[in-house]
Amino acid sequence: MINKPKLAPKIGYVEVEIDGERTYRNTTTGELIGCENQSLDAQVADLQSAVVDITYNQILIQNGVTDAE
C-alpha cells in the first residue's frame, strides 16, 4: 500500500510499487499501465488465429473433406 504517493494522480489508476519502481495499476482490469496494450494485442492475436482455424475448417467442409491429415 502506498502511503505517500509520488506520481501524479491518474483517473482510473492507483499508484503501486513494483520492484522498487512506482507505476500505475488500472483499477478495473488490474493490469499495469503499459502492459494493457500487450494484453489486448495477445487477445487480438488469439482471436485472429481462431478465425483462421474456423475459416480453414469451413473450406474443408465446403470441399467435402471430412478427415484432414
CSV table of C-alpha atoms in Angstrom, one decimal:
chain,number,residue,atom,x,y,z
A,1,MET,CA,0.0,0.0,0.0
A,2,ILE,CA,1.3,3.4,-1.0
A,3,ASN,CA,1.2,5.8,2.0
A,4,LYS,CA,2.9,8.8,0.3
A,5,PRO,CA,2.2,8.9,-3.5
A,6,LYS,CA,5.0,10.2,-5.7
A,7,LEU,CA,3.2,10.0,-9.0
A,8,ALA,CA,0.6,12.4,-10.3
A,9,PRO,CA,-3.0,11.2,-9.8
A,10,LYS,CA,-4.4,9.4,-12.8
A,11,ILE,CA,-8.2,8.7,-13.1
A,12,GLY,CA,-8.9,5.0,-13.2
A,13,TYR,CA,-5.5,4.1,-11.8
A,14,VAL,CA,-3.8,3.6,-8.4
A,15,GLU,CA,-0.1,4.0,-7.7
A,16,VAL,CA,1.8,0.8,-7.0
A,17,GLU,CA,5.4,-0.1,-6.3
A,18,ILE,CA,6.8,-3.0,-8.3
A,19,ASP,CA,10.4,-4.0,-7.7
A,20,GLY,CA,11.2,-0.6,-6.2
A,21,GLU,CA,9.6,1.4,-9.1
A,22,ARG,CA,6.4,3.4,-8.9
A,23,THR,CA,3.9,2.9,-11.6
A,24,TYR,CA,0.1,2.8,-12.1
A,25,ARG,CA,-2.3,-0.1,-11.9
A,26,ASN,CA,-5.7,0.0,-13.7
A,27,THR,CA,-8.4,-0.2,-11.0
A,28,THR,CA,-10.8,-2.0,-13.4
A,29,THR,CA,-8.5,-4.6,-15.1
A,30,GLY,CA,-5.7,-4.8,-12.6
A,31,GLU,CA,-3.2,-4.5,-15.4
A,32,LEU,CA,-0.1,-2.3,-15.0
A,33,ILE,CA,-0.1,0.7,-17.2
A,34,GLY,CA,1.9,-0.1,-20.3
A,35,CYS,CA,1.0,-3.7,-20.1
A,36,GLU,CA,-2.6,-3.2,-21.0
A,37,ASN,CA,-1.9,-2.9,-24.7
A,38,GLN,CA,0.2,-6.0,-24.7
A,39,SER,CA,-2.6,-7.9,-23.2
A,40,LEU,CA,-5.0,-6.6,-25.8
A,41,ASP,CA,-2.5,-7.4,-28.6
A,42,ALA,CA,-2.3,-11.0,-27.3
A,43,GLN,CA,-6.1,-11.3,-27.2
A,44,VAL,CA,-6.4,-9.9,-30.8
A,45,ALA,CA,-3.7,-12.4,-32.0
A,46,ASP,CA,-5.7,-15.3,-30.3
A,47,LEU,CA,-8.9,-14.2,-32.0
A,48,GLN,CA,-7.2,-13.9,-35.4
A,49,SER,CA,-5.8,-17.4,-35.0
A,50,ALA,CA,-9.3,-18.7,-34.1
A,51,VAL,CA,-10.8,-17.0,-37.2
A,52,VAL,CA,-8.1,-18.6,-39.4
A,53,ASP,CA,-8.9,-22.0,-37.9
A,54,ILE,CA,-12.6,-21.6,-38.4
A,55,THR,CA,-12.1,-20.4,-42.0
A,56,TYR,CA,-9.9,-23.4,-42.7
A,57,ASN,CA,-12.5,-25.8,-41.3
A,58,GLN,CA,-15.2,-24.2,-43.3
A,59,ILE,CA,-13.2,-24.6,-46.5
A,60,LEU,CA,-12.6,-28.3,-45.7
A,61,ILE,CA,-16.3,-28.8,-45.1
A,62,GLN,CA,-17.3,-27.0,-48.4
A,63,ASN,CA,-14.9,-29.2,-50.3
A,64,GLY,CA,-16.2,-32.4,-48.7
A,65,VAL,CA,-13.1,-33.2,-46.7
A,66,THR,CA,-14.2,-34.9,-43.5
A,67,ASP,CA,-10.8,-36.1,-42.2
A,68,ALA,CA,-7.9,-33.7,-42.6
A,69,GLU,CA,-4.5,-35.3,-42.2
